[in-house]
Short mmCIF file of C-alpha atoms in Angstrom, two decimals:
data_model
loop_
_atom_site.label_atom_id
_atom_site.label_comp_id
_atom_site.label_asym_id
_atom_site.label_seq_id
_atom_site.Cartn_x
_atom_site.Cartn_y
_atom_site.Cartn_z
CA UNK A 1 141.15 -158.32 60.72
CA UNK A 2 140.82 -154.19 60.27
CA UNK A 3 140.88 -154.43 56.99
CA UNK A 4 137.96 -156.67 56.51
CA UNK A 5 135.83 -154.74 58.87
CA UNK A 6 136.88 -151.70 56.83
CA UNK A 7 135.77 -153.58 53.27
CA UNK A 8 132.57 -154.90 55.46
CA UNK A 9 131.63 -151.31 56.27
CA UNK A 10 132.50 -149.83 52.74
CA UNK A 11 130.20 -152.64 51.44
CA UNK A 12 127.40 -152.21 53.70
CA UNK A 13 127.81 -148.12 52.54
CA UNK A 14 127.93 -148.53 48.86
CA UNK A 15 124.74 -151.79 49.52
CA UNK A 16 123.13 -148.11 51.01
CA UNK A 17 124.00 -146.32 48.93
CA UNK A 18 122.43 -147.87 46.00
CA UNK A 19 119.77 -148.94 47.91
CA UNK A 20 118.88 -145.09 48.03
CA UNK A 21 119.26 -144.23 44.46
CA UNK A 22 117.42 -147.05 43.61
CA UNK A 23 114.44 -146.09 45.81
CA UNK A 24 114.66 -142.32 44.66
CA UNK A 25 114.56 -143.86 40.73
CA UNK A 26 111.63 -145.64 41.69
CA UNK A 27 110.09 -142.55 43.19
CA UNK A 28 110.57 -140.94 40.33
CA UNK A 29 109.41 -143.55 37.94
CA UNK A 30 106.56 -143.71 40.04
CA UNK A 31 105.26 -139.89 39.97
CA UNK A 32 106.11 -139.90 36.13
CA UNK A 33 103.88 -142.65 35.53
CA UNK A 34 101.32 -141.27 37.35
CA UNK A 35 101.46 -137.96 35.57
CA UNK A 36 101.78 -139.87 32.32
CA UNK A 37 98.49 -142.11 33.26
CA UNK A 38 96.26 -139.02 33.87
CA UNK A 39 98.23 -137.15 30.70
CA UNK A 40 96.43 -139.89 29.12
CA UNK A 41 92.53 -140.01 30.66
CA UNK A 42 93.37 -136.13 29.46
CA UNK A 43 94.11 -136.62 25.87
CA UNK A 44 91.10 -139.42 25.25
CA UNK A 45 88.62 -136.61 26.83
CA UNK A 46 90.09 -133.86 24.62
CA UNK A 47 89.79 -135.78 21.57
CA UNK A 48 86.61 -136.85 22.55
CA UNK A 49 85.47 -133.44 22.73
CA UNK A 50 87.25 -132.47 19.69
CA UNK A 51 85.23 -135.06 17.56
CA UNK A 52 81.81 -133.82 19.36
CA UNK A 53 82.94 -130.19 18.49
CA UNK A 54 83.66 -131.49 14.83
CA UNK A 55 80.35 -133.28 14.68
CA UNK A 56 77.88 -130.96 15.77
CA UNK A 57 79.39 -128.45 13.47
CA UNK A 58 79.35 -130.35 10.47
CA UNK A 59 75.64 -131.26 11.29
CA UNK A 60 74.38 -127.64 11.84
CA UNK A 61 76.67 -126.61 8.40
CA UNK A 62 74.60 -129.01 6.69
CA UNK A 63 71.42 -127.83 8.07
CA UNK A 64 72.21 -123.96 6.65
CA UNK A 65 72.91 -125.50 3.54
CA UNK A 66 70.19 -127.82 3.20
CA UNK A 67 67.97 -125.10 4.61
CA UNK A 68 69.25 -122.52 1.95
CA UNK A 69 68.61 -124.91 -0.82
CA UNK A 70 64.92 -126.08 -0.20
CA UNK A 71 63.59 -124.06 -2.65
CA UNK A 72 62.40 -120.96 -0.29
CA UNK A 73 60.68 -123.61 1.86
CA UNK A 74 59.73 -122.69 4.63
CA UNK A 75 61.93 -124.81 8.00
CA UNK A 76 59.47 -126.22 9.93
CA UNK A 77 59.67 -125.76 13.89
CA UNK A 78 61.23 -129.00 14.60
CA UNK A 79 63.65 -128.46 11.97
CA UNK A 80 64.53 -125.03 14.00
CA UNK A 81 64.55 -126.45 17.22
CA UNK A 82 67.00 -129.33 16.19
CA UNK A 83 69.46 -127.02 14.71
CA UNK A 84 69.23 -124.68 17.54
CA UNK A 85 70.31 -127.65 20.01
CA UNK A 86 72.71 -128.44 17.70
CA UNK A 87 74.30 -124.78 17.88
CA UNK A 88 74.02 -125.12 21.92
CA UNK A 89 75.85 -128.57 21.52
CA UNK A 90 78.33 -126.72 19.99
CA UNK A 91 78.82 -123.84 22.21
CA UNK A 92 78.84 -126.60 24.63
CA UNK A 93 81.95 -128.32 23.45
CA UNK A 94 83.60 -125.32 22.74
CA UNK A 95 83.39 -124.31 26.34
CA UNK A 96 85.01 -127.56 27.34
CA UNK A 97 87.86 -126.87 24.67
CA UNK A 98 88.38 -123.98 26.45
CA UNK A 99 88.61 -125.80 29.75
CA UNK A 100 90.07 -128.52 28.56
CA UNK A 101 93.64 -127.05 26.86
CA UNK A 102 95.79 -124.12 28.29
CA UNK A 103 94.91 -120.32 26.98
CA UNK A 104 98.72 -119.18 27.38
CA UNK A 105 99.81 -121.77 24.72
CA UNK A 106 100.06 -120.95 21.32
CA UNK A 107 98.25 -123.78 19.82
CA UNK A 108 95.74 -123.65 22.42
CA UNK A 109 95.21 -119.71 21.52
CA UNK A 110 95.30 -120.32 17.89
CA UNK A 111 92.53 -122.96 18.13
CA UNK A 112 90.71 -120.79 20.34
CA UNK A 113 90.43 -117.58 17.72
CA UNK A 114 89.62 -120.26 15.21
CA UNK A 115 86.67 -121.69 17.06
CA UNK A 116 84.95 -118.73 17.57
CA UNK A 117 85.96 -117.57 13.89
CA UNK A 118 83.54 -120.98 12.73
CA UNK A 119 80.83 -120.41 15.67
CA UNK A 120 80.66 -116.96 13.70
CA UNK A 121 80.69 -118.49 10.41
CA UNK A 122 78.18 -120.78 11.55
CA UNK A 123 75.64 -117.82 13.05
CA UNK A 124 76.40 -115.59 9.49
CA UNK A 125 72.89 -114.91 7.49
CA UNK A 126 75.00 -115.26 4.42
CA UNK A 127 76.85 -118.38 5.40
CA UNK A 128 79.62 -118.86 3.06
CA UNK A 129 80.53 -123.22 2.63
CA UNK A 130 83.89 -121.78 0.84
CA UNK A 131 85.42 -119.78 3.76
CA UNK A 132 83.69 -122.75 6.54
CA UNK A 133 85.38 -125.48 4.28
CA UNK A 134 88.98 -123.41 5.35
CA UNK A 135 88.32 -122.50 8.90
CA UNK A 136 87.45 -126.47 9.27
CA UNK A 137 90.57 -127.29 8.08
CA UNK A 138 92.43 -125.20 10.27
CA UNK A 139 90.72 -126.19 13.32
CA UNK A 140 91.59 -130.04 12.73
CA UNK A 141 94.82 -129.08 12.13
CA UNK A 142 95.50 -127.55 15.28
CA UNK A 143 93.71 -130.06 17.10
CA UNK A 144 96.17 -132.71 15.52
CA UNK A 145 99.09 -131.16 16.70
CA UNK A 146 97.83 -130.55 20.14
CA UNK A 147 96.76 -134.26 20.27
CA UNK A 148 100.19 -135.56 18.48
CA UNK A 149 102.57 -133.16 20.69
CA UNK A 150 100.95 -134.23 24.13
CA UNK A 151 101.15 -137.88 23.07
CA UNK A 152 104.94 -137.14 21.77
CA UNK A 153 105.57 -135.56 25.17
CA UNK A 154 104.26 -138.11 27.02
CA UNK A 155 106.42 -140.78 25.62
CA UNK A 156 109.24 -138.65 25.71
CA UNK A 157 108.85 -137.83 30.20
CA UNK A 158 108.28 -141.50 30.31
CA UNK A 159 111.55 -142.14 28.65
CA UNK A 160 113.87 -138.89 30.29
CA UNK A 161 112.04 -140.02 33.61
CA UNK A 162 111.12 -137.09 34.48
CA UNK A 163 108.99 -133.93 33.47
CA UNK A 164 109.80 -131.64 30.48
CA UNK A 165 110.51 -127.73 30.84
CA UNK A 166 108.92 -125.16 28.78
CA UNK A 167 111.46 -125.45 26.13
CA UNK A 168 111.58 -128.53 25.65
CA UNK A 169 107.26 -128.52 25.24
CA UNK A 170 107.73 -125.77 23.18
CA UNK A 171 110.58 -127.77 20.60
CA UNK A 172 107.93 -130.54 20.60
CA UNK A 173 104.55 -128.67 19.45
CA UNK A 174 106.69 -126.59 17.28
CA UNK A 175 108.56 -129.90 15.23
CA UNK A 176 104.66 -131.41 15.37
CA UNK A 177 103.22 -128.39 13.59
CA UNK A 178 105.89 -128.47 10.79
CA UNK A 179 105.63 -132.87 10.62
CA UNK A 180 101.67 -131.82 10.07
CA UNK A 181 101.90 -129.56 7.96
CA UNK A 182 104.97 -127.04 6.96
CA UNK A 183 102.63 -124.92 4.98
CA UNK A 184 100.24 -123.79 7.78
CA UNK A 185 103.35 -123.90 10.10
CA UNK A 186 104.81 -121.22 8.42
CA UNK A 187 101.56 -119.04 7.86
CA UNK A 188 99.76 -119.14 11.36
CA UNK A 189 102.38 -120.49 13.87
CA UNK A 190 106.09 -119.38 12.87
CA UNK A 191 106.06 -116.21 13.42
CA UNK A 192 104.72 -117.03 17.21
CA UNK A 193 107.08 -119.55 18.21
CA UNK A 194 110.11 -117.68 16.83
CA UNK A 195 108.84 -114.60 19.09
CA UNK A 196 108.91 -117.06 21.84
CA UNK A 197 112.43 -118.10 21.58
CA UNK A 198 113.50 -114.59 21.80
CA UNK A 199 111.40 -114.16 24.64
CA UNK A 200 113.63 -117.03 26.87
#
């Protein structure tokens, strides 16, 4: 008779037991789906405002150059005003880039000194389409990577279960920048992530 009120009781405790864990995995799965859901309202916005960044630059480009090549025509007003809303569109987007993505990550800071190298670009009497053609380039490319490595972390908490650390973020954007593109990798962004690993 004691022993099946002992095997009751141990049964009851381990029917706890699991009950427990399985309400603190749910918990979990829970919070990490909720994270992951609003990591994801995030990443449509920023590449929304990527493409409107893109956009309004390539218009306003093509307005220099079209302006540089009517034959010392004159612009006419509205021509001026549109491009200047343009530029303001621009300045616009670039302010949400800046609120959008985190200043103390290297991407983020690397895409940063690139946008304002094109808004200069973009402002310079003597526009040059060469050295716009390679700052454009440079910008999608970080943008790609920041867009590729959030998605890739996403899937990858929602997987673990749980949030990532800093190093494992870090491993993530760095193995996205090389998968992009090993050549830019190695001339903007090595250098910066390998100083961060001696850093930790």
């Amino acid at each position: 008779m004691v022993n099946k009120e002992i095997i009751t009781l141990i049964g009851i405790g381990v029917t706890i037991i699991i009950g427990l864990l399985n309400l603190e995995a749910s918990k979990s799965n829970r919070f990490i789906s909720s994270i992951n859901a609003e990591r994801l309202k995030w990443i449509n916005n920023v590449r929304e405002v990527f493409s409107q960044f893109n956009k309004n630059c390539y218009i306003y480009a093509n307005a220099v150059i079209d302006a540089r090549h009517d034959n010392g025509e004159e612009v006419t007003e509205e021509e001026a005003k549109k491009a200047e809303h343009t530029f303001q569109e621009i300045l616009y987007y670039l302010d949400l880039i800046k609120l959008y993505t985190n200043p103390t990550e290297i991407l983020s800071a690397k895409l940063y000194l690139a946008i304002d190298d094109m808004v200069n670009e973009l402002k310079e009497q003597d526009f040059n389409t060469e050295k716009y053609g390679k700052i454009k380039e440079n910008i999608h490319y970080y943008q790609q990577v920041i867009l590729k490595a959030e998605w890739k972390r996403m899937k990858e908490e929602a997987k673990l279960g749980r949030e990532l650390d800093d190093k494992e973020i870090n491993e993530i954007f760095k193995s996205t920048s090389i998968q992009i593109d090993k050549q830019r990798y190695s001339k903007f962004l090595k250098e910066k992530f390998e100083s961060q690993v001696n850093e930790e």
